[in-house]
Every structure is written in structure tokens, then in C-alpha cells.
């Protein structure tokens, strides 16, 4: 059987941090992380797919632990809306087991339910912060109402688009040993996500830790070895090897406004790839750029449940 090649990138958090933040996806962990960083704290994030809290606490027994939680019914609804093909029962069991383990392992623990109105007062008291904390009655940020973050003076922050433009400037000549063929639709999806990110967030806010995946996808889309490609047409006979590329910055697509629309577009585009004339006969020439903190099956569902897939 021929393998499908998978190129993956991950952002690894620093290990030597004072606050351990634990929580499952869709419980507000990322927003709590941003709030902690705004308070000047270093944060290590853990979630069920990592489950490294025991090792972290063994190495740093004095760490204070935060656990984000959420009403089970609303959590299941949120998971189903963002990942319709997720196995809810299995995800629920994994979440419950993880939270039970964190509660048993932590000696200093504070649970935060953003929907229930978790406050800065409780958080700062738990962390021992007396200065620089918002009003005690202020609630922690959450994305349930799709609220935009406060704007920061643009002159202090370069846009993602401008950073990408600078990265595209190449001073060396590239000798192409293969032609990159990008499936149509993904480039437009990438531009839409970047435009929305620039509209909503200044660089240094929520998108900052996901910039590597943006650069990886963008470098492929603007690579000098990229060749024209129309998947509906028969490929001409050439001696140069070809790589069919399916680029998707999954995490960025899931964070910007209108994420559900963008994710559905990504799924629809990939379904066309799988149903196309080149996916099956030229499987070994396909490269899937899955740049994400999510597992492949969580992101793409059963679309990639293929025994030839190398993860």
C-alpha cells in the first residue's frame, strides 16, 4: 500500500512555568491562558491529548493548578457544532477521566467555569496577585458572545499580512526538483483567514502562537516551485516529479470570526480532493499540510481514516 505523506507542525510551550493550566477543548482554556499572560504570568497548558499534568507536578510540585470546566450539555453542543464528526461519547469519557485525574493530582487547585462567570477576584486571590489585577467582580474573557478583544494601536503591531509579505522576499535562487501542485480553493481560504485575523486581532494577541502554521502554509502557496494545476484536466507528461499539496492551517481557521463557515469550506474542499481523479491513483504523491494542535481525526473526521495515512 502506498502512504499518504503528512507534514505536521506544533507549537511547544515552555516547560518551566509557575502556573499549570489544564482543561479540555471548548472549556475556555485558551482564553484563560491569555488572561494569565496579560497578568504577566508564565503558563504551561495541558489537555487530555497530552495529559502531562502528573509529570509536570512531579517536576514542579509547587505549581498552582487551574482547571477549566463547562456544563456537560453545553460542552457537547459546542463540540458537535465545531466538529460534527467527533465521537461525542468517547470525547466525554476522556474529558471526565482527565478532569478527575487533575483533581486527584493537584494539591493547589482552582476550577474556572467561564460560562458561570468566573471572576478575576477569585483568580487573583488564588494566585496571590495583589496589584495589576482587574476589578474583583470582572469576569474572565470568553468567546461565547464572540466578543472582539480590545484594539491596540496599530503602529505598535505589524499585521500578519505584512509579516508574510516580508517572509516571501527570497534572496536565493531555488532549484526545483519537484513541482508543487496546490489544489484550488485552499489559497482563497488562507487569504480569508488572514484578512479576518488582521481585522480582529493585533499581532501579539490570540493569533501569535499560531503564526508558525500560517508561515508554513503561506510558504507553500508562494513557493517558486509551485506550478499551475487544474484538477479537472489531465496532467501533461513531464519528467519533473510532482507533489499534490492540500494546505490548511486548521487552528487559525477555527479561531477567526466566522470559523464555522471556514471549516465547512475546508471540509468541502478536501472532499473534492478525495473524490478527484488524482487522489487514489497518485496517493503517494499527495502531501497534506495539517498544521494544528488537534488530532487529524478530530480535525478532518473520517475523511482521513485511511490505513495508508502516516501520522
mmCIF file of C-alpha atoms in Angstrom:
data_model
loop_
_atom_site.group_PDB
_atom_site.id
_atom_site.type_symbol
_atom_site.label_atom_id
_atom_site.label_comp_id
_atom_site.label_asym_id
_atom_site.label_seq_id
_atom_site.Cartn_x
_atom_site.Cartn_y
_atom_site.Cartn_z
ATOM 1 C CA UNK A 1 0.000 0.000 0.000
ATOM 2 C CA UNK A 2 1.203 3.486 -0.781
ATOM 3 C CA UNK A 3 1.475 6.001 2.069
ATOM 4 C CA UNK A 4 -0.045 9.453 2.189
ATOM 5 C CA UNK A 5 2.557 11.869 3.480
ATOM 6 C CA UNK A 6 1.605 14.160 6.350
ATOM 7 C CA UNK A 7 3.587 17.228 7.304
ATOM 8 C CA UNK A 8 2.736 18.428 10.805
ATOM 9 C CA UNK A 9 3.926 21.361 12.919
ATOM 10 C CA UNK A 10 3.332 22.012 16.589
ATOM 11 C CA UNK A 11 3.983 24.887 18.959
ATOM 12 C CA UNK A 12 5.616 23.611 22.144
ATOM 13 C CA UNK A 13 5.072 25.559 25.326
ATOM 14 C CA UNK A 14 7.870 26.258 27.771
ATOM 15 C CA UNK A 15 8.140 23.651 30.499
ATOM 16 C CA UNK A 16 9.491 25.736 33.328
ATOM 17 C CA UNK A 17 6.387 27.715 34.274
ATOM 18 C CA UNK A 18 4.746 28.514 37.588
ATOM 19 C CA UNK A 19 1.083 28.074 36.633
ATOM 20 C CA UNK A 20 -0.293 24.841 35.188
ATOM 21 C CA UNK A 21 -3.482 25.406 33.195
ATOM 22 C CA UNK A 22 -5.491 22.248 32.490
ATOM 23 C CA UNK A 23 -8.661 21.810 30.507
ATOM 24 C CA UNK A 24 -10.374 20.159 27.584
ATOM 25 C CA UNK A 25 -11.078 21.837 24.265
ATOM 26 C CA UNK A 26 -14.117 24.147 24.301
ATOM 27 C CA UNK A 27 -13.867 24.912 28.019
ATOM 28 C CA UNK A 28 -12.162 28.292 27.573
ATOM 29 C CA UNK A 29 -8.609 27.186 28.329
ATOM 30 C CA UNK A 30 -7.091 29.378 25.645
ATOM 31 C CA UNK A 31 -8.891 32.491 26.863
ATOM 32 C CA UNK A 32 -7.761 31.861 30.436
ATOM 33 C CA UNK A 33 -4.203 31.469 29.131
ATOM 34 C CA UNK A 34 -4.429 34.904 27.516
ATOM 35 C CA UNK A 35 -5.768 36.419 30.726
ATOM 36 C CA UNK A 36 -2.902 34.924 32.713
ATOM 37 C CA UNK A 37 -0.316 36.187 30.253
ATOM 38 C CA UNK A 38 -1.894 39.649 30.432
ATOM 39 C CA UNK A 39 -1.220 39.491 34.170
ATOM 40 C CA UNK A 40 2.451 38.809 33.440
ATOM 41 C CA UNK A 41 2.416 35.115 34.302
ATOM 42 C CA UNK A 42 4.125 32.224 32.547
ATOM 43 C CA UNK A 43 1.731 29.396 31.785
ATOM 44 C CA UNK A 44 2.052 25.718 30.922
ATOM 45 C CA UNK A 45 -1.055 24.368 29.198
ATOM 46 C CA UNK A 46 -2.160 20.758 29.433
ATOM 47 C CA UNK A 47 -5.151 18.982 27.886
ATOM 48 C CA UNK A 48 -6.462 15.402 27.605
ATOM 49 C CA UNK A 49 -4.476 14.597 24.455
ATOM 50 C CA UNK A 50 -1.258 15.472 26.296
ATOM 51 C CA UNK A 51 -2.189 14.578 29.889
ATOM 52 C CA UNK A 52 1.224 15.539 31.215
ATOM 53 C CA UNK A 53 -0.015 17.122 34.430
ATOM 54 C CA UNK A 54 1.362 14.319 36.641
ATOM 55 C CA UNK A 55 4.856 14.637 35.177
ATOM 56 C CA UNK A 56 4.698 18.426 35.457
ATOM 57 C CA UNK A 57 3.591 18.331 39.099
ATOM 58 C CA UNK A 58 6.273 15.771 39.904
ATOM 59 C CA UNK A 59 8.900 18.137 38.498
ATOM 60 C CA UNK A 60 7.256 21.307 39.856
ATOM 61 C CA UNK A 61 5.305 20.324 42.982
ATOM 62 C CA UNK A 62 4.714 23.951 43.991
ATOM 63 C CA UNK A 63 2.836 24.765 40.785
ATOM 64 C CA UNK A 64 -0.642 26.147 41.191
ATOM 65 C CA UNK A 65 -3.163 24.368 39.015
ATOM 66 C CA UNK A 66 -6.115 25.877 37.179
ATOM 67 C CA UNK A 67 -8.760 23.608 35.648
ATOM 68 C CA UNK A 68 -11.274 24.996 33.150
ATOM 69 C CA UNK A 69 -14.658 23.292 33.202
ATOM 70 C CA UNK A 70 -18.018 23.684 31.467
ATOM 71 C CA UNK A 71 -21.577 22.423 31.707
ATOM 72 C CA UNK A 72 -21.601 18.982 30.076
ATOM 73 C CA UNK A 73 -24.597 19.674 27.846
ATOM 74 C CA UNK A 74 -23.300 22.980 26.538
ATOM 75 C CA UNK A 75 -19.840 21.481 26.070
ATOM 76 C CA UNK A 76 -21.233 18.638 23.970
ATOM 77 C CA UNK A 77 -23.217 21.105 21.853
ATOM 78 C CA UNK A 78 -20.092 23.197 21.257
ATOM 79 C CA UNK A 79 -18.048 20.146 20.244
ATOM 80 C CA UNK A 80 -20.733 18.972 17.859
ATOM 81 C CA UNK A 81 -21.055 22.394 16.235
ATOM 82 C CA UNK A 82 -17.323 22.693 15.526
ATOM 83 C CA UNK A 83 -16.558 19.038 14.800
ATOM 84 C CA UNK A 84 -19.753 17.341 13.609
ATOM 85 C CA UNK A 85 -17.986 14.031 13.112
ATOM 86 C CA UNK A 86 -16.385 13.841 16.565
ATOM 87 C CA UNK A 87 -17.188 10.788 18.690
ATOM 88 C CA UNK A 88 -19.022 12.580 21.498
ATOM 89 C CA UNK A 89 -19.299 9.687 23.939
ATOM 90 C CA UNK A 90 -15.608 8.925 23.701
ATOM 91 C CA UNK A 91 -14.708 12.619 23.990
ATOM 92 C CA UNK A 92 -16.969 12.994 27.037
ATOM 93 C CA UNK A 93 -15.412 9.984 28.751
ATOM 94 C CA UNK A 94 -11.904 11.268 28.005
ATOM 95 C CA UNK A 95 -12.764 14.693 29.406
ATOM 96 C CA UNK A 96 -14.296 13.289 32.605
ATOM 97 C CA UNK A 97 -11.358 10.959 33.238
ATOM 98 C CA UNK A 98 -8.889 13.775 32.633
ATOM 99 C CA UNK A 99 -10.625 16.207 34.999
ATOM 100 C CA UNK A 100 -10.879 13.518 37.682
ATOM 101 C CA UNK A 101 -7.163 12.848 37.363
ATOM 102 C CA UNK A 102 -6.244 16.542 37.601
ATOM 103 C CA UNK A 103 -8.380 16.971 40.724
ATOM 104 C CA UNK A 104 -6.702 13.986 42.361
ATOM 105 C CA UNK A 105 -3.149 15.040 41.466
ATOM 106 C CA UNK A 106 -3.297 18.757 42.275
ATOM 107 C CA UNK A 107 -2.673 19.958 45.805
ATOM 108 C CA UNK A 108 -3.450 23.592 44.991
ATOM 109 C CA UNK A 109 -6.356 23.766 42.551
ATOM 110 C CA UNK A 110 -8.864 26.343 41.334
ATOM 111 C CA UNK A 111 -11.629 25.371 38.906
ATOM 112 C CA UNK A 112 -12.861 28.000 36.460
ATOM 113 C CA UNK A 113 -16.213 27.875 34.659
ATOM 114 C CA UNK A 114 -16.250 30.859 32.303
ATOM 115 C CA UNK A 115 -19.930 30.450 31.465
ATOM 116 C CA UNK A 116 -20.776 30.555 35.155
ATOM 117 C CA UNK A 117 -18.940 33.895 35.449
ATOM 118 C CA UNK A 118 -15.507 33.002 36.824
ATOM 119 C CA UNK A 119 -14.111 36.229 38.257
ATOM 120 C CA UNK A 120 -10.734 37.900 38.376
ATOM 121 C CA UNK A 121 -11.212 38.301 42.122
ATOM 122 C CA UNK A 122 -11.136 34.561 42.714
ATOM 123 C CA UNK A 123 -8.321 34.063 40.218
ATOM 124 C CA UNK A 124 -6.038 36.771 41.592
ATOM 125 C CA UNK A 125 -6.666 35.706 45.181
ATOM 126 C CA UNK A 126 -5.750 32.122 44.276
ATOM 127 C CA UNK A 127 -2.570 33.246 42.510
ATOM 128 C CA UNK A 128 -1.639 35.739 45.205
ATOM 129 C CA UNK A 129 -1.743 38.756 42.882
ATOM 130 C CA UNK A 130 -2.495 42.000 44.692
ATOM 131 C CA UNK A 131 -1.565 44.566 42.041
ATOM 132 C CA UNK A 132 -2.416 44.928 38.364
ATOM 133 C CA UNK A 133 -5.472 42.696 38.543
ATOM 134 C CA UNK A 134 -8.813 43.871 37.048
ATOM 135 C CA UNK A 135 -11.714 44.601 39.364
ATOM 136 C CA UNK A 136 -12.573 41.610 41.545
ATOM 137 C CA UNK A 137 -16.084 41.430 40.113
ATOM 138 C CA UNK A 138 -14.902 41.445 36.483
ATOM 139 C CA UNK A 139 -15.386 38.120 34.772
ATOM 140 C CA UNK A 140 -12.702 36.368 32.749
ATOM 141 C CA UNK A 141 -12.867 36.769 28.942
ATOM 142 C CA UNK A 142 -14.794 34.210 26.946
ATOM 143 C CA UNK A 143 -15.789 33.828 23.335
ATOM 144 C CA UNK A 144 -19.406 32.737 23.861
ATOM 145 C CA UNK A 145 -20.715 36.088 22.684
ATOM 146 C CA UNK A 146 -17.959 36.274 20.035
ATOM 147 C CA UNK A 147 -16.659 39.431 21.641
ATOM 148 C CA UNK A 148 -13.718 41.079 19.931
ATOM 149 C CA UNK A 149 -10.617 41.874 22.008
ATOM 150 C CA UNK A 150 -9.744 45.482 22.746
ATOM 151 C CA UNK A 151 -7.958 47.222 19.900
ATOM 152 C CA UNK A 152 -4.289 48.078 20.284
ATOM 153 C CA UNK A 153 -2.645 50.979 18.490
ATOM 154 C CA UNK A 154 -1.771 49.638 15.038
ATOM 155 C CA UNK A 155 1.538 51.475 14.921
ATOM 156 C CA UNK A 156 2.806 49.176 17.684
ATOM 157 C CA UNK A 157 1.870 45.940 15.934
ATOM 158 C CA UNK A 158 2.633 44.709 12.453
ATOM 159 C CA UNK A 159 -0.136 42.889 10.675
ATOM 160 C CA UNK A 160 0.170 39.230 9.807
ATOM 161 C CA UNK A 161 -0.164 40.176 6.140
ATOM 162 C CA UNK A 162 2.846 42.498 6.310
ATOM 163 C CA UNK A 163 4.961 39.858 8.060
ATOM 164 C CA UNK A 164 4.059 37.314 5.412
ATOM 165 C CA UNK A 165 4.937 39.782 2.650
ATOM 166 C CA UNK A 166 8.406 40.256 4.146
ATOM 167 C CA UNK A 167 8.888 36.496 4.513
ATOM 168 C CA UNK A 168 8.108 35.984 0.822
ATOM 169 C CA UNK A 169 11.125 38.012 -0.254
ATOM 170 C CA UNK A 170 13.724 35.467 -1.350
ATOM 171 C CA UNK A 171 17.355 36.368 -1.887
ATOM 172 C CA UNK A 172 18.458 32.943 -3.177
ATOM 173 C CA UNK A 173 17.652 31.040 -6.352
ATOM 174 C CA UNK A 174 15.746 27.804 -5.767
ATOM 175 C CA UNK A 175 16.485 24.773 -7.938
ATOM 176 C CA UNK A 176 13.169 22.987 -8.304
ATOM 177 C CA UNK A 177 13.487 19.200 -8.154
ATOM 178 C CA UNK A 178 9.710 18.768 -7.990
ATOM 179 C CA UNK A 179 6.627 20.745 -8.993
ATOM 180 C CA UNK A 180 4.204 21.713 -6.238
ATOM 181 C CA UNK A 181 0.570 21.398 -7.312
ATOM 182 C CA UNK A 182 -1.825 23.113 -4.913
ATOM 183 C CA UNK A 183 -5.469 22.128 -5.015
ATOM 184 C CA UNK A 184 -7.717 25.119 -5.828
ATOM 185 C CA UNK A 185 -9.755 26.830 -3.145
ATOM 186 C CA UNK A 186 -7.291 26.488 -0.274
ATOM 187 C CA UNK A 187 -5.345 29.627 -1.199
ATOM 188 C CA UNK A 188 -8.506 31.741 -1.134
ATOM 189 C CA UNK A 189 -9.435 30.158 2.207
ATOM 190 C CA UNK A 190 -5.993 31.031 3.574
ATOM 191 C CA UNK A 191 -6.290 34.669 2.438
ATOM 192 C CA UNK A 192 -9.737 34.981 4.006
ATOM 193 C CA UNK A 193 -8.485 33.672 7.348
ATOM 194 C CA UNK A 194 -5.503 36.055 7.364
ATOM 195 C CA UNK A 195 -7.681 39.046 6.411
ATOM 196 C CA UNK A 196 -10.093 38.285 9.225
ATOM 197 C CA UNK A 197 -7.265 37.804 11.686
ATOM 198 C CA UNK A 198 -5.806 41.204 10.787
ATOM 199 C CA UNK A 199 -9.241 42.811 11.192
ATOM 200 C CA UNK A 200 -9.918 41.273 14.570
ATOM 201 C CA UNK A 201 -6.607 40.869 16.347
ATOM 202 C CA UNK A 202 -3.396 42.859 16.522
ATOM 203 C CA UNK A 203 -0.266 40.761 16.295
ATOM 204 C CA UNK A 204 0.593 39.601 19.787
ATOM 205 C CA UNK A 205 -2.978 38.725 20.752
ATOM 206 C CA UNK A 206 -4.618 35.346 20.231
ATOM 207 C CA UNK A 207 -3.066 34.555 16.857
ATOM 208 C CA UNK A 208 0.543 34.968 17.916
ATOM 209 C CA UNK A 209 1.265 31.374 18.942
ATOM 210 C CA UNK A 210 -0.244 30.077 15.713
ATOM 211 C CA UNK A 211 1.913 32.157 13.384
ATOM 212 C CA UNK A 212 4.211 29.205 12.555
ATOM 213 C CA UNK A 213 1.379 27.326 10.847
ATOM 214 C CA UNK A 214 0.450 30.447 8.885
ATOM 215 C CA UNK A 215 4.029 30.787 7.629
ATOM 216 C CA UNK A 216 4.242 27.107 6.686
ATOM 217 C CA UNK A 217 1.076 27.248 4.581
ATOM 218 C CA UNK A 218 1.975 30.612 3.075
ATOM 219 C CA UNK A 219 5.464 29.447 2.116
ATOM 220 C CA UNK A 220 3.929 26.587 0.134
ATOM 221 C CA UNK A 221 1.370 28.813 -1.570
ATOM 222 C CA UNK A 222 4.106 31.236 -2.690
ATOM 223 C CA UNK A 223 6.860 28.723 -3.319
ATOM 224 C CA UNK A 224 8.821 29.315 -6.577
ATOM 225 C CA UNK A 225 8.404 25.620 -7.447
ATOM 226 C CA UNK A 226 4.636 25.858 -7.490
ATOM 227 C CA UNK A 227 3.179 25.024 -10.913
ATOM 228 C CA UNK A 228 -0.278 25.701 -12.416
ATOM 229 C CA UNK A 229 -2.791 22.988 -11.604
ATOM 230 C CA UNK A 230 -6.345 22.297 -12.708
ATOM 231 C CA UNK A 231 -7.527 19.018 -11.115
ATOM 232 C CA UNK A 232 -10.276 18.657 -13.708
ATOM 233 C CA UNK A 233 -7.737 18.429 -16.530
ATOM 234 C CA UNK A 234 -5.382 15.625 -17.440
ATOM 235 C CA UNK A 235 -1.806 16.316 -16.432
ATOM 236 C CA UNK A 236 0.749 16.691 -19.235
ATOM 237 C CA UNK A 237 3.613 14.235 -19.446
ATOM 238 C CA UNK A 238 6.709 15.729 -17.825
ATOM 239 C CA UNK A 239 9.906 14.358 -16.335
ATOM 240 C CA UNK A 240 9.737 16.526 -13.193
ATOM 241 C CA UNK A 241 8.223 14.775 -10.145
ATOM 242 C CA UNK A 242 5.016 16.253 -8.767
ATOM 243 C CA UNK A 243 3.717 16.783 -5.256
ATOM 244 C CA UNK A 244 0.000 17.449 -4.813
ATOM 245 C CA UNK A 245 -0.440 19.759 -1.830
ATOM 246 C CA UNK A 246 -3.523 20.194 0.359
ATOM 247 C CA UNK A 247 -2.682 23.168 2.637
ATOM 248 C CA UNK A 248 -4.896 24.028 5.608
ATOM 249 C CA UNK A 249 -3.974 25.995 8.752
ATOM 250 C CA UNK A 250 -6.671 24.270 10.784
ATOM 251 C CA UNK A 251 -6.173 26.093 14.087
ATOM 252 C CA UNK A 252 -6.259 29.558 12.539
ATOM 253 C CA UNK A 253 -9.403 28.678 10.591
ATOM 254 C CA UNK A 254 -11.061 27.649 13.847
ATOM 255 C CA UNK A 255 -10.175 30.870 15.700
ATOM 256 C CA UNK A 256 -11.241 33.718 13.445
ATOM 257 C CA UNK A 257 -14.737 35.142 13.203
ATOM 258 C CA UNK A 258 -16.974 33.005 11.014
ATOM 259 C CA UNK A 259 -14.951 29.900 11.876
ATOM 260 C CA UNK A 260 -17.833 27.530 11.211
ATOM 261 C CA UNK A 261 -18.199 28.832 7.672
ATOM 262 C CA UNK A 262 -14.461 28.491 7.008
ATOM 263 C CA UNK A 263 -14.260 24.995 8.476
ATOM 264 C CA UNK A 264 -17.166 23.833 6.351
ATOM 265 C CA UNK A 265 -15.438 25.264 3.285
ATOM 266 C CA UNK A 266 -12.239 23.413 4.218
ATOM 267 C CA UNK A 267 -14.098 20.124 4.635
ATOM 268 C CA UNK A 268 -15.917 20.614 1.324
ATOM 269 C CA UNK A 269 -12.643 21.350 -0.480
ATOM 270 C CA UNK A 270 -10.994 18.266 0.935
ATOM 271 C CA UNK A 271 -13.981 16.116 -0.016
ATOM 272 C CA UNK A 272 -13.450 17.265 -3.602
ATOM 273 C CA UNK A 273 -9.785 16.283 -3.383
ATOM 274 C CA UNK A 274 -10.646 12.781 -2.177
ATOM 275 C CA UNK A 275 -13.302 12.380 -4.869
ATOM 276 C CA UNK A 276 -10.992 13.744 -7.580
ATOM 277 C CA UNK A 277 -9.133 11.884 -10.286
ATOM 278 C CA UNK A 278 -5.658 12.034 -8.712
ATOM 279 C CA UNK A 279 -6.195 11.207 -5.021
ATOM 280 C CA UNK A 280 -6.473 7.435 -5.321
ATOM 281 C CA UNK A 281 -4.101 6.592 -8.192
ATOM 282 C CA UNK A 282 -1.395 9.059 -7.078
ATOM 283 C CA UNK A 283 -1.759 8.770 -3.303
ATOM 284 C CA UNK A 284 1.997 8.562 -2.753
ATOM 285 C CA UNK A 285 2.422 11.979 -4.413
ATOM 286 C CA UNK A 286 -0.008 13.781 -2.083
ATOM 287 C CA UNK A 287 1.105 15.920 0.851
ATOM 288 C CA UNK A 288 -1.412 17.054 3.429
ATOM 289 C CA UNK A 289 -0.353 20.118 5.393
ATOM 290 C CA UNK A 290 -2.202 19.537 8.658
ATOM 291 C CA UNK A 291 -0.891 22.261 10.951
ATOM 292 C CA UNK A 292 -2.886 22.003 14.141
ATOM 293 C CA UNK A 293 -2.992 21.316 17.860
ATOM 294 C CA UNK A 294 -5.861 18.907 17.161
ATOM 295 C CA UNK A 295 -5.522 15.276 16.156
ATOM 296 C CA UNK A 296 -6.001 14.571 12.475
ATOM 297 C CA UNK A 297 -9.181 12.607 13.122
ATOM 298 C CA UNK A 298 -10.615 15.426 15.272
ATOM 299 C CA UNK A 299 -9.930 17.984 12.560
ATOM 300 C CA UNK A 300 -10.902 16.113 9.428
ATOM 301 C CA UNK A 301 -13.110 13.387 10.879
ATOM 302 C CA UNK A 302 -13.376 10.134 8.961
ATOM 303 C CA UNK A 303 -12.172 11.841 5.813
ATOM 304 C CA UNK A 304 -8.675 10.732 6.780
ATOM 305 C CA UNK A 305 -9.457 7.360 8.317
ATOM 306 C CA UNK A 306 -7.226 5.683 5.774
ATOM 307 C CA UNK A 307 -4.829 2.863 6.650
ATOM 308 C CA UNK A 308 -2.231 4.389 4.315
ATOM 309 C CA UNK A 309 -2.055 7.583 6.353
ATOM 310 C CA UNK A 310 1.230 8.107 8.181
ATOM 311 C CA UNK A 311 0.874 10.368 11.230
#
